[in-house]
Amino acid sequence: MKKKRCAVEIPRNEDFPLWYQEVIKLADLAEHSAVRGCMVVKPRGYALWERMQKVLDSKFKERGVENAYFPLFIPLEYLEKEAEHVEGFAKECAIVTHTRLEQDENGKLIPAGKLEEPLIVRPTSETIIGESFAKWVQSYRDLPLKINQWCNVVRWEMRPRLFLRTAEILWQEGHTVHATAKEARDFALEIQELYADFAENYLAIPVIKGEKSENERFPGAENTYTFEGMMQDGKALQLGTSHYMGQNFAKAGGIKFLNKEGKEEFAYTTSWGVTTRMIGALIMTHGDDNGMIIPPRIAAKHVAIIPVLTNAEKNAEVLDYCNKIAKTLRSKTYHGEAIGVDILDDDRRAGEKAWDAIKKGYPLRIEIGARDIESGKMPVSKRTKEKQDKEFLSLSEIEEKISDLLDDIHGELFRKAALHREENTIAVNSLEDFAKAVKGEDFPGKFIKAGYGGSKEMEDKIQKEYGVTIRCIPNKQPENVDDCIFEGKKAPVEAIFAKSY
Amino acid sequence: MKKKRCAVEIPRNEDFPLWYQEVIKLADLAEHSAVRGCMVVKPRGYALWERMQKVLDSKFKERGVENAYFPLFIPLEYLEKEAEHVEGFAKECAIVTHTRLEQDENGKLIPAGKLEEPLIVRPTSETIIGESFAKWVQSYRDLPLKINQWCNVVRWEMRPRLFLRTAEILWQEGHTVHATAKEARDFALEIQELYADFAENYLAIPVIKGEKSENERFPGAENTYTFEGMMQDGKALQLGTSHYMGQNFAKAGGIKFLNKEGKEEFAYTTSWGVTTRMIGALIMTHGDDNGMIIPPRIAAKHVAIIPVLTNAEKNAEVLDYCNKIAKTLRSKTYHGEAIGVDILDDDRRAGEKAWDAIKKGYPLRIEIGARDIESGKMPVSKRTKEKQDKEFLSLSEIEEKISDLLDDIHGELFRKAALHREENTIAVNSLEDFAKAVKGEDFPGKFIKAGYGGSKEMEDKIQKEYGVTIRCIPNKQPENVDDCIFEGKKAPVEAIFAKSY
């Protein structure tokens, strides 16, 4: 049997991590930099982040969140204010100790101007933002306070993976202050909902909303709400988190307010964030053995037009026609954005250009040659179909149907991912079945649902013994939860266990 | 004579720097953080930056520039590749030397995990971006390459001033690579033009486009093109720069390409940037003794509606009407953005709310009470006029004229600043007159134009002796340039001398 031609040398089912790297390279999204752990986000990768930023930013603003900016550097003493917090980040932080360079006796440049107290490059900004909030919040009239910043954070990382695990991370971090516990927790949950909706309706990634177990909680949080996707290798990826902090950070940072009764009390805070890791999620959820597939609602460029230039006499006419289609499509919008069109007008053969568009993941391709112009019907290809699958449409049909075509692709991507997750989720109600599942030959590759009522110690034990962790305790619980498979006793919750990124 | 009531305690002409600080505080734009040299940009300040980003970003993209992202950290050896460059930044950089925290014997957290080679927090990214460009550029087909990043940079700064001089700076840095010197230089000049156009048509700040003298050039550049504004105290502020690097950074970083003849050669590069310093320029150009004035084309909120709630029975009706006006205005756009409206609906008196809107610099105020609704004519106030100046307009007139009203304000701000600059620019043609001008009692407060044909040494001498520097050699030169006032000989250029920020 002839082996099917694929653009990615290593198919997903042979070596998923290598396939992942290869797709990033073929789609020209990012690369490792010479600075250990840091990545370079290339224009095609950054365009995805820009679209994500734009959509999320407007959703945040609709909820009364305002953007601001806080310092990159955090004094060590701030970080120490919340005990769990500093412990959570101490092992992996970049520390600034000097403020200028000087030549030593051999003329070599060495750090000089030593700081009295070292500064930490922010791994997250609860403590430094708390410093400002303590000043800004005086009375219940100042609440709720809802602030977000788009910035970089640093967590020293020795085993970098592009988009998934890097020393420097681009993200947004929202921080809010509320007068009551209920309002704060509700807001953290509202943001979880916002994120999950974004993941499903823009990234086309079905997610499970749930709460993190004690072991996986943010250092210093009371509750960490997550939304988890299943990647094509069956592993879980946490796409982002929203934390309810209770009064922990308010007490650490002195965020107090006078309530309506004129009594001073500590406020309740939340924080929440998503990162460029979502780009990794896109690749691992939708990519195939031919490369990237960009979900249409997050694409900057929706359509690749491929001029087929085989007849010198007609090439100018073909290019004119391509420009005409491009102009028509660019004047239309899809999900509030002008439709993005690239004309691949270079001297490669049409087939090569088509493969290039496939690898880079344009949702739609239109190949246009002199004969297509004559017939008035253009071959339109969806990235979600086989390369040879084409639908022949007139320019007016393309114009009319473009939004539907893009929505179709979104739907296909979402349904495929949802089906994959469904097929790879199993429920077990005994430790024996759990052990069997974890040790089965198609593992990792499964989400395991099981009743769970254990402790932090039990979590450690499960991770050590079975190599899986609790990904979340889903918000949506079955009516009757089975007993805890680890401790036998009546389980309070159903949890999802899996390997994870 | 009764002293005129002003919102800012210290008038501009008494203490300009203190006035500046006070305006930032009253307009709630930013504050110093506890981290030395770093500032917190508050939501109202950040909103200005967001608008600037949006306008500039779309102008960059129109010119084929794509956004990307490069690492925060630069290995010391990279910085050393260009000799002038490292010298220019060595005296003021944040240096990361450790990667985790450990407890010492007393339980105190101290830096640990020492790096073999220290990392510099980027003061600018020519060298680290050059590392990528050297890989991306292979052939003339890859050129021009036009990349921009929006990010933070750090230059250690011991005398911080909000927006003007801070250790951490938010900016954009564009970096382009070209096949020829001419194309690169032309592009650097095109960006200077773009920036100057933005300053004049959005920030309402008249600027002089020119080239920096040798002393003021970017470390490593062949030419630094600037655009300079005159602040209300007569000092010059450099609003941004665009550098033509020749082959300096291409040689330092190995950015080579095969030209059309198949011969390898070094490329020509540019870099260019503007920062949140532009917000400082806005304040110092347009602010008055009552606070901030936000130029309408950069305002996120164009209109403050002030409900006058003096009659309990009619308050609900007044608020309804305010909401109706707000809704009408928000449905309209001004310079491509929805008109932003705040209703100051709180329990302060109307007069207090009006003062608050004045201090914060809303371009327009509309005060609405029950009587105004009855008469159908609303008092509309421009921030550029006296507080009591009001124009009475019906809702439909406001709707119809809103863009014109905002354009009027833009024009008034621009003309006022241009007139101020004109009145405070003098031409001298002798060293005697130069010295007199510099020592005159209204100095600083002048731009001095004079013929100049000196050297780097002469620049140092002028700065030392007269306390002024060459702000720029204007692109637009008079037909006949006077002799150099310092060296007598025929001057090649007319230069502008001034005190500067």
CSV table of C-alpha atoms in Angstrom, one decimal, chain A residues 99-487:
chain,number,residue,atom,x,y,z
A,99,THR,CA,22.1,47.7,38.1
A,100,ARG,CA,25.1,48.4,35.8
A,101,LEU,CA,28.1,46.8,34.1
A,102,GLU,CA,31.7,47.6,34.8
A,103,GLN,CA,35.0,46.4,33.4
A,104,ASP,CA,37.1,44.3,35.6
A,105,GLU,CA,40.9,44.5,35.5
A,106,ASN,CA,41.0,42.3,32.3
A,107,GLY,CA,38.5,44.6,30.6
A,108,LYS,CA,35.7,42.0,30.9
A,109,LEU,CA,32.3,43.4,31.7
A,110,ILE,CA,30.9,42.3,35.0
A,111,PRO,CA,27.8,43.1,37.1
A,112,ALA,CA,28.2,46.1,39.4
A,113,GLY,CA,26.0,48.5,41.4
A,114,LYS,CA,24.7,45.8,43.7
A,115,LEU,CA,21.2,46.4,45.0
A,116,GLU,CA,20.7,46.3,48.7
A,117,GLU,CA,17.6,44.2,48.3
A,118,PRO,CA,17.3,41.9,45.3
A,119,LEU,CA,14.3,42.3,43.0
A,120,ILE,CA,12.3,39.4,41.6
A,121,VAL,CA,11.2,39.6,38.0
A,122,ARG,CA,7.4,39.1,38.5
A,123,PRO,CA,6.3,35.5,38.2
A,124,THR,CA,2.7,36.9,38.8
A,125,SER,CA,1.7,40.2,40.3
A,126,GLU,CA,-0.7,39.6,43.2
A,127,THR,CA,1.7,41.2,45.7
A,128,ILE,CA,2.9,44.2,43.7
A,129,ILE,CA,-0.7,45.0,42.6
A,130,GLY,CA,-1.9,44.5,46.1
A,131,GLU,CA,0.5,47.3,47.2
A,132,SER,CA,-1.4,49.6,44.9
A,133,PHE,CA,-4.9,48.3,45.7
A,134,ALA,CA,-4.2,48.9,49.4
A,135,LYS,CA,-3.9,52.6,48.5
A,136,TRP,CA,-6.7,52.7,46.0
A,137,VAL,CA,-9.4,51.0,48.1
A,138,GLN,CA,-10.6,53.0,51.1
A,139,SER,CA,-14.4,52.5,51.2
A,140,TYR,CA,-17.1,50.2,49.9
A,141,ARG,CA,-17.7,52.9,47.3
A,142,ASP,CA,-14.3,52.0,45.7
A,143,LEU,CA,-15.5,48.4,45.2
A,144,PRO,CA,-15.6,46.3,43.1
A,145,LEU,CA,-12.3,47.2,41.6
A,146,LYS,CA,-11.5,45.3,38.4
A,147,ILE,CA,-8.1,45.6,36.9
A,148,ASN,CA,-6.3,43.7,34.2
A,149,GLN,CA,-2.8,43.9,32.7
A,150,TRP,CA,-1.4,42.4,29.5
A,151,CYS,CA,2.3,41.7,30.2
A,152,ASN,CA,5.2,39.3,30.5
A,153,VAL,CA,6.0,37.2,33.5
A,154,VAL,CA,9.0,35.0,34.2
A,155,ARG,CA,9.2,31.6,35.9
A,156,TRP,CA,12.6,30.0,35.5
A,157,GLU,CA,12.1,26.9,33.5
A,158,MET,CA,14.7,24.3,32.7
A,159,ARG,CA,12.8,22.1,30.3
A,160,PRO,CA,11.2,24.6,27.9
A,161,ARG,CA,8.6,23.7,25.3
A,162,LEU,CA,7.4,26.3,22.8
A,163,PHE,CA,4.2,27.9,24.0
A,164,LEU,CA,3.6,25.2,26.7
A,165,ARG,CA,6.5,25.8,29.1
A,166,THR,CA,8.8,28.8,28.8
A,167,ALA,CA,10.8,31.0,31.2
A,168,GLU,CA,9.1,34.1,29.9
A,169,ILE,CA,5.4,34.0,29.3
A,170,LEU,CA,3.1,36.5,27.7
A,171,TRP,CA,-0.2,36.6,29.5
A,172,GLN,CA,-3.0,38.7,30.9
A,173,GLU,CA,-3.6,38.8,34.6
A,174,GLY,CA,-6.8,40.1,36.0
A,175,HIS,CA,-7.1,41.2,39.6
A,176,THR,CA,-10.3,42.2,41.3
A,177,VAL,CA,-11.3,43.4,44.8
A,178,HIS,CA,-14.7,42.9,46.3
A,179,ALA,CA,-16.6,43.7,49.4
A,180,THR,CA,-18.0,40.2,50.0
A,181,ALA,CA,-16.8,36.7,49.7
A,182,LYS,CA,-19.8,35.8,47.6
A,183,GLU,CA,-19.3,38.6,45.1
A,184,ALA,CA,-15.6,37.7,44.7
A,185,ARG,CA,-16.2,34.0,44.2
A,186,ASP,CA,-19.0,34.7,41.8
A,187,PHE,CA,-16.7,36.9,39.8
A,188,ALA,CA,-14.0,34.3,39.7
A,189,LEU,CA,-16.6,31.8,38.4
A,190,GLU,CA,-17.9,34.4,35.9
A,191,ILE,CA,-14.4,34.7,34.5
A,192,GLN,CA,-14.1,30.9,34.3
A,193,GLU,CA,-17.3,30.9,32.3
A,194,LEU,CA,-16.0,33.7,30.0
A,195,TYR,CA,-12.7,31.8,29.4
A,196,ALA,CA,-14.5,28.5,28.7
A,197,ASP,CA,-16.9,30.2,26.3
A,198,PHE,CA,-13.9,31.8,24.5
A,199,ALA,CA,-12.2,28.4,24.3
A,200,GLU,CA,-15.2,26.7,22.8
A,201,ASN,CA,-16.5,29.5,20.6
A,202,TYR,CA,-13.3,30.9,19.3
A,203,LEU,CA,-10.6,28.3,19.7
A,204,ALA,CA,-13.0,25.5,18.9
A,205,ILE,CA,-11.6,23.6,21.9
A,206,PRO,CA,-14.2,21.8,24.0
A,207,VAL,CA,-13.3,22.2,27.7
A,208,ILE,CA,-14.3,20.9,31.1
A,209,LYS,CA,-14.9,23.6,33.7
A,210,GLY,CA,-13.9,22.5,37.1
A,211,GLU,CA,-12.1,23.2,40.3
A,212,LYS,CA,-8.5,22.3,41.1
A,213,SER,CA,-7.8,19.9,43.9
A,214,GLU,CA,-5.7,21.1,46.9
A,215,ASN,CA,-2.4,20.0,45.3
A,216,GLU,CA,-3.0,21.8,42.0
A,217,ARG,CA,-4.3,25.1,43.5
A,218,PHE,CA,-2.6,28.4,43.0
A,219,PRO,CA,-0.2,29.2,45.9
A,220,GLY,CA,-2.3,31.4,48.2
A,221,ALA,CA,-5.7,30.8,46.7
A,222,GLU,CA,-8.8,29.4,48.4
A,223,ASN,CA,-10.2,28.0,45.2
A,224,THR,CA,-8.7,27.7,41.7
A,225,TYR,CA,-11.2,27.3,38.9
A,226,THR,CA,-9.8,25.8,35.7
A,227,PHE,CA,-10.9,24.8,32.2
A,228,GLU,CA,-9.2,21.8,30.7
A,229,GLY,CA,-9.0,20.6,27.2
A,230,MET,CA,-8.0,17.1,26.0
A,231,MET,CA,-5.1,17.2,23.5
A,232,GLN,CA,-5.0,14.6,20.6
A,233,ASP,CA,-2.6,12.4,22.6
A,234,GLY,CA,-5.2,12.2,25.4
A,235,LYS,CA,-3.3,14.3,27.8
A,236,ALA,CA,-5.0,17.2,29.6
A,237,LEU,CA,-4.0,20.8,29.1
A,238,GLN,CA,-5.1,23.5,31.6
A,239,LEU,CA,-5.9,26.4,29.3
A,240,GLY,CA,-6.2,29.0,32.1
A,241,THR,CA,-7.3,29.6,35.7
A,242,SER,CA,-9.4,31.9,37.8
A,243,HIS,CA,-8.6,32.1,41.5
A,244,TYR,CA,-10.7,33.1,44.4
A,245,MET,CA,-8.3,34.3,47.1
A,246,GLY,CA,-10.6,34.8,50.0
A,247,GLN,CA,-9.0,37.4,52.2
A,248,ASN,CA,-5.5,35.9,52.0
A,249,PHE,CA,-3.9,38.4,49.8
A,250,ALA,CA,-6.0,41.3,51.3
A,251,LYS,CA,-4.5,40.4,54.7
A,252,ALA,CA,-1.0,40.0,53.3
A,253,GLY,CA,-1.2,43.3,51.4
A,254,GLY,CA,-3.4,45.3,53.7
A,255,ILE,CA,-6.4,45.8,51.3
A,256,LYS,CA,-9.0,47.1,53.7
A,257,PHE,CA,-12.2,49.1,53.3
A,258,LEU,CA,-14.8,50.9,55.3
A,259,ASN,CA,-18.0,49.0,54.8
A,260,LYS,CA,-21.5,50.6,54.7
A,261,GLU,CA,-21.7,50.4,58.5
A,262,GLY,CA,-18.4,52.4,58.7
A,263,LYS,CA,-16.5,49.4,60.0
A,264,GLU,CA,-13.1,48.5,58.5
A,265,GLU,CA,-12.7,45.0,57.1
A,266,PHE,CA,-10.4,43.1,54.8
A,267,ALA,CA,-11.5,42.8,51.2
A,268,TYR,CA,-11.9,39.7,49.1
A,269,THR,CA,-9.8,39.3,45.9
A,270,THR,CA,-9.6,37.2,42.7
A,271,SER,CA,-7.0,36.8,40.1
A,272,TRP,CA,-7.2,35.1,36.7
A,273,GLY,CA,-5.1,34.6,33.6
A,274,VAL,CA,-4.5,33.0,30.3
A,275,THR,CA,-1.3,32.8,28.4
A,276,THR,CA,0.2,32.1,24.9
A,277,ARG,CA,-0.1,28.4,26.1
A,278,MET,CA,-3.5,28.6,24.4
A,279,ILE,CA,-1.6,28.6,21.1
A,280,GLY,CA,-0.1,25.3,22.1
A,281,ALA,CA,-3.6,24.1,22.8
A,282,LEU,CA,-4.7,25.1,19.3
A,283,ILE,CA,-1.9,23.1,17.7
A,284,MET,CA,-2.4,20.0,19.9
A,285,THR,CA,-6.2,20.0,19.5
A,286,HIS,CA,-6.6,20.7,15.8
A,287,GLY,CA,-3.3,20.1,14.0
A,288,ASP,CA,-3.0,17.1,11.8
A,289,ASP,CA,-0.3,15.2,10.0
A,290,ASN,CA,-0.2,18.0,7.4
A,291,GLY,CA,0.4,20.8,9.9
A,292,MET,CA,-1.5,23.5,11.6
A,293,ILE,CA,-5.3,24.1,11.3
A,294,ILE,CA,-6.2,27.6,12.5
A,295,PRO,CA,-9.8,27.9,13.8
A,296,PRO,CA,-11.5,30.5,11.7
A,297,ARG,CA,-12.6,32.8,14.5
A,298,ILE,CA,-9.1,33.3,15.7
A,299,ALA,CA,-7.4,33.5,12.3
A,300,ALA,CA,-5.9,36.7,11.2
A,301,LYS,CA,-5.9,35.3,7.6
A,302,HIS,CA,-8.9,33.2,6.7
A,303,VAL,CA,-8.2,32.6,3.1
A,304,ALA,CA,-5.2,31.7,1.0
A,305,ILE,CA,-5.6,32.5,-2.6
A,306,ILE,CA,-3.3,30.5,-4.8
A,307,PRO,CA,-2.8,31.8,-8.3
A,308,VAL,CA,-2.1,29.0,-10.8
A,309,LEU,CA,0.2,30.7,-13.2
A,310,THR,CA,0.9,28.2,-16.0
A,311,ASN,CA,0.2,30.3,-19.1
A,312,ALA,CA,2.4,33.4,-19.5
A,313,GLU,CA,-0.2,35.1,-21.6
A,314,LYS,CA,-2.9,34.7,-19.0
A,315,ASN,CA,-0.9,35.3,-15.8
A,316,ALA,CA,-1.7,38.9,-15.5
A,317,GLU,CA,-5.4,38.2,-15.9
A,318,VAL,CA,-5.2,35.5,-13.3
A,319,LEU,CA,-3.5,37.8,-10.8
A,320,ASP,CA,-6.1,40.5,-11.5
A,321,TYR,CA,-8.8,38.1,-10.8
A,322,CYS,CA,-7.1,37.0,-7.6
A,323,ASN,CA,-6.9,40.6,-6.4
A,324,LYS,CA,-10.5,41.1,-7.3
A,325,ILE,CA,-11.6,38.1,-5.1
A,326,ALA,CA,-9.3,39.3,-2.3
A,327,LYS,CA,-10.7,42.8,-2.4
A,328,THR,CA,-14.3,41.5,-2.3
A,329,LEU,CA,-13.6,39.2,0.6
A,330,ARG,CA,-11.6,41.7,2.6
A,331,SER,CA,-14.5,44.1,2.5
A,332,LYS,CA,-16.6,41.5,4.4
A,333,THR,CA,-16.3,40.8,8.1
A,334,TYR,CA,-16.4,37.5,10.1
A,335,HIS,CA,-17.0,37.7,13.8
A,336,GLY,CA,-16.4,41.4,13.8
A,337,GLU,CA,-13.1,41.3,11.9
A,338,ALA,CA,-12.3,42.0,8.3
A,339,ILE,CA,-11.7,38.7,6.5
A,340,GLY,CA,-8.0,38.3,6.1
A,341,VAL,CA,-6.8,37.1,2.7
A,342,ASP,CA,-3.2,36.3,1.5
A,343,ILE,CA,-2.5,35.9,-2.2
A,344,LEU,CA,0.4,33.5,-2.5
A,345,ASP,CA,1.9,35.3,-5.4
A,346,ASP,CA,5.4,34.0,-5.8
A,347,ASP,CA,7.3,31.7,-8.2
A,348,ARG,CA,6.6,28.4,-6.6
A,349,ARG,CA,4.4,25.9,-8.4
A,350,ALA,CA,0.7,26.0,-7.5
A,351,GLY,CA,1.0,22.6,-5.8
A,352,GLU,CA,3.8,23.8,-3.6
A,353,LYS,CA,1.9,26.8,-2.6
A,354,ALA,CA,-1.2,24.8,-1.8
A,355,TRP,CA,0.9,22.6,0.5
A,356,ASP,CA,2.4,25.7,2.1
A,357,ALA,CA,-1.1,27.0,2.8
A,358,ILE,CA,-2.1,23.6,4.3
A,359,LYS,CA,0.9,23.5,6.6
A,360,LYS,CA,0.3,27.0,7.8
A,361,GLY,CA,-3.4,26.2,8.5
A,362,TYR,CA,-5.4,28.7,6.5
A,363,PRO,CA,-9.0,27.7,7.0
A,364,LEU,CA,-9.8,28.1,3.3
A,365,ARG,CA,-7.9,27.9,0.1
A,366,ILE,CA,-9.0,29.1,-3.3
A,367,GLU,CA,-6.9,28.0,-6.3
A,368,ILE,CA,-7.4,30.1,-9.4
A,369,GLY,CA,-6.2,29.5,-12.9
A,370,ALA,CA,-7.2,30.8,-16.3
A,371,ARG,CA,-9.6,27.9,-16.8
A,372,ASP,CA,-11.4,28.6,-13.5
A,373,ILE,CA,-11.9,32.2,-14.5
A,374,GLU,CA,-13.4,31.0,-17.8
A,375,SER,CA,-15.7,28.5,-16.2
A,376,GLY,CA,-16.6,31.1,-13.5
A,377,LYS,CA,-16.3,28.4,-10.9
A,378,MET,CA,-13.4,28.4,-8.4
A,379,PRO,CA,-12.2,25.4,-6.5
A,380,VAL,CA,-12.5,26.2,-2.8
A,381,SER,CA,-10.9,23.8,-0.3
A,382,LYS,CA,-11.5,23.6,3.4
A,383,ARG,CA,-8.4,22.8,5.5
A,384,THR,CA,-10.5,20.3,7.5
A,385,LYS,CA,-11.0,18.2,4.4
A,386,GLU,CA,-8.6,16.1,2.3
A,387,LYS,CA,-6.4,18.1,0.0
A,388,GLN,CA,-8.2,17.0,-3.2
A,389,ASP,CA,-11.7,17.8,-1.8
A,390,LYS,CA,-12.9,20.9,-3.6
A,391,GLU,CA,-16.1,22.7,-4.0
A,392,PHE,CA,-16.5,24.7,-7.1
A,393,LEU,CA,-18.1,28.1,-6.4
A,394,SER,CA,-18.7,31.3,-8.3
A,395,LEU,CA,-17.3,34.6,-7.0
A,396,SER,CA,-20.8,35.6,-5.8
A,397,GLU,CA,-21.3,32.2,-4.2
A,398,ILE,CA,-18.0,32.6,-2.3
A,399,GLU,CA,-19.0,36.0,-1.2
A,400,GLU,CA,-22.4,34.9,-0.1
A,401,LYS,CA,-21.2,31.7,1.6
A,402,ILE,CA,-17.9,32.8,3.1
A,403,SER,CA,-19.2,33.1,6.7
A,404,ASP,CA,-21.0,29.8,6.5
A,405,LEU,CA,-17.9,28.1,5.1
A,406,LEU,CA,-15.8,29.5,8.0
A,407,ASP,CA,-18.5,28.5,10.5
A,408,ASP,CA,-18.6,25.0,9.1
A,409,ILE,CA,-14.9,24.7,9.7
A,410,HIS,CA,-15.3,25.9,13.2
A,411,GLY,CA,-18.0,23.4,13.8
A,412,GLU,CA,-16.1,20.5,12.3
A,413,LEU,CA,-13.1,21.3,14.4
A,414,PHE,CA,-15.1,21.5,17.6
A,415,ARG,CA,-17.1,18.4,16.9
A,416,LYS,CA,-14.0,16.4,16.1
A,417,ALA,CA,-12.3,17.4,19.3
A,418,ALA,CA,-15.4,16.8,21.3
A,419,LEU,CA,-15.8,13.3,19.8
A,420,HIS,CA,-12.2,12.5,20.5
A,421,ARG,CA,-12.6,13.5,24.1
A,422,GLU,CA,-15.8,11.5,24.4
A,423,GLU,CA,-14.2,8.4,23.0
A,424,ASN,CA,-11.2,8.8,25.3
A,425,THR,CA,-13.0,9.4,28.6
A,426,ILE,CA,-13.9,6.4,30.8
A,427,ALA,CA,-15.6,6.1,34.1
A,428,VAL,CA,-14.3,3.7,36.6
A,429,ASN,CA,-15.8,2.7,39.9
A,430,SER,CA,-13.1,0.5,41.4
A,431,LEU,CA,-9.4,1.0,42.1
A,432,GLU,CA,-8.8,-2.2,40.1
A,433,ASP,CA,-10.3,-0.7,37.0
A,434,PHE,CA,-8.5,2.6,37.6
A,435,ALA,CA,-5.2,0.8,37.8
A,436,LYS,CA,-6.0,-1.2,34.7
A,437,ALA,CA,-6.9,2.0,32.8
A,438,VAL,CA,-3.8,3.8,33.8
A,439,LYS,CA,-1.6,0.8,32.9
A,440,GLY,CA,-3.5,0.0,29.7
A,441,GLU,CA,-1.6,0.2,26.4
A,442,ASP,CA,-3.6,3.2,25.1
A,443,PHE,CA,-2.6,5.2,28.1
A,444,PRO,CA,-1.8,8.2,28.2
A,445,GLY,CA,-4.8,8.8,26.1
A,446,LYS,CA,-7.6,8.9,28.5
A,447,PHE,CA,-9.5,11.0,30.9
A,448,ILE,CA,-10.6,8.8,33.8
A,449,LYS,CA,-13.7,9.8,35.8
A,450,ALA,CA,-13.9,8.4,39.3
A,451,GLY,CA,-15.4,9.2,42.7
A,452,TYR,CA,-12.9,10.9,44.9
A,453,GLY,CA,-13.0,11.9,48.5
A,454,GLY,CA,-9.3,12.0,49.4
A,455,SER,CA,-6.8,14.3,50.9
A,456,LYS,CA,-3.6,16.2,49.8
A,457,GLU,CA,-1.6,13.1,51.0
A,458,MET,CA,-3.8,10.8,48.9
A,459,GLU,CA,-3.2,13.1,45.8
A,460,ASP,CA,0.6,12.8,46.3
A,461,LYS,CA,0.2,9.0,46.6
A,462,ILE,CA,-1.9,8.7,43.4
A,463,GLN,CA,0.5,10.8,41.4
A,464,LYS,CA,3.5,8.8,42.7
A,465,GLU,CA,1.8,5.4,42.2
A,466,TYR,CA,-0.2,5.9,39.0
A,467,GLY,CA,1.5,8.9,37.3
A,468,VAL,CA,-1.7,10.8,36.9
A,469,THR,CA,-3.1,13.8,38.7
A,470,ILE,CA,-6.6,15.2,39.4
A,471,ARG,CA,-7.1,17.6,36.5
A,472,CYS,CA,-10.3,19.0,38.0
A,473,ILE,CA,-13.4,18.4,39.9
A,474,PRO,CA,-15.9,19.3,37.3
A,475,ASN,CA,-18.5,22.0,38.1
A,476,LYS,CA,-21.1,19.8,36.6
A,477,GLN,CA,-21.4,16.8,38.9
A,478,PRO,CA,-23.5,13.7,38.3
A,479,GLU,CA,-26.6,13.3,40.4
A,480,ASN,CA,-25.1,10.3,42.2
A,481,VAL,CA,-21.4,10.2,42.8
A,482,ASP,CA,-19.8,6.8,43.3
A,483,ASP,CA,-17.8,6.1,46.5
A,484,CYS,CA,-14.2,7.2,46.5
A,485,ILE,CA,-12.3,4.5,44.7
A,486,PHE,CA,-9.2,5.1,46.8
A,487,GLU,CA,-10.7,5.2,50.3
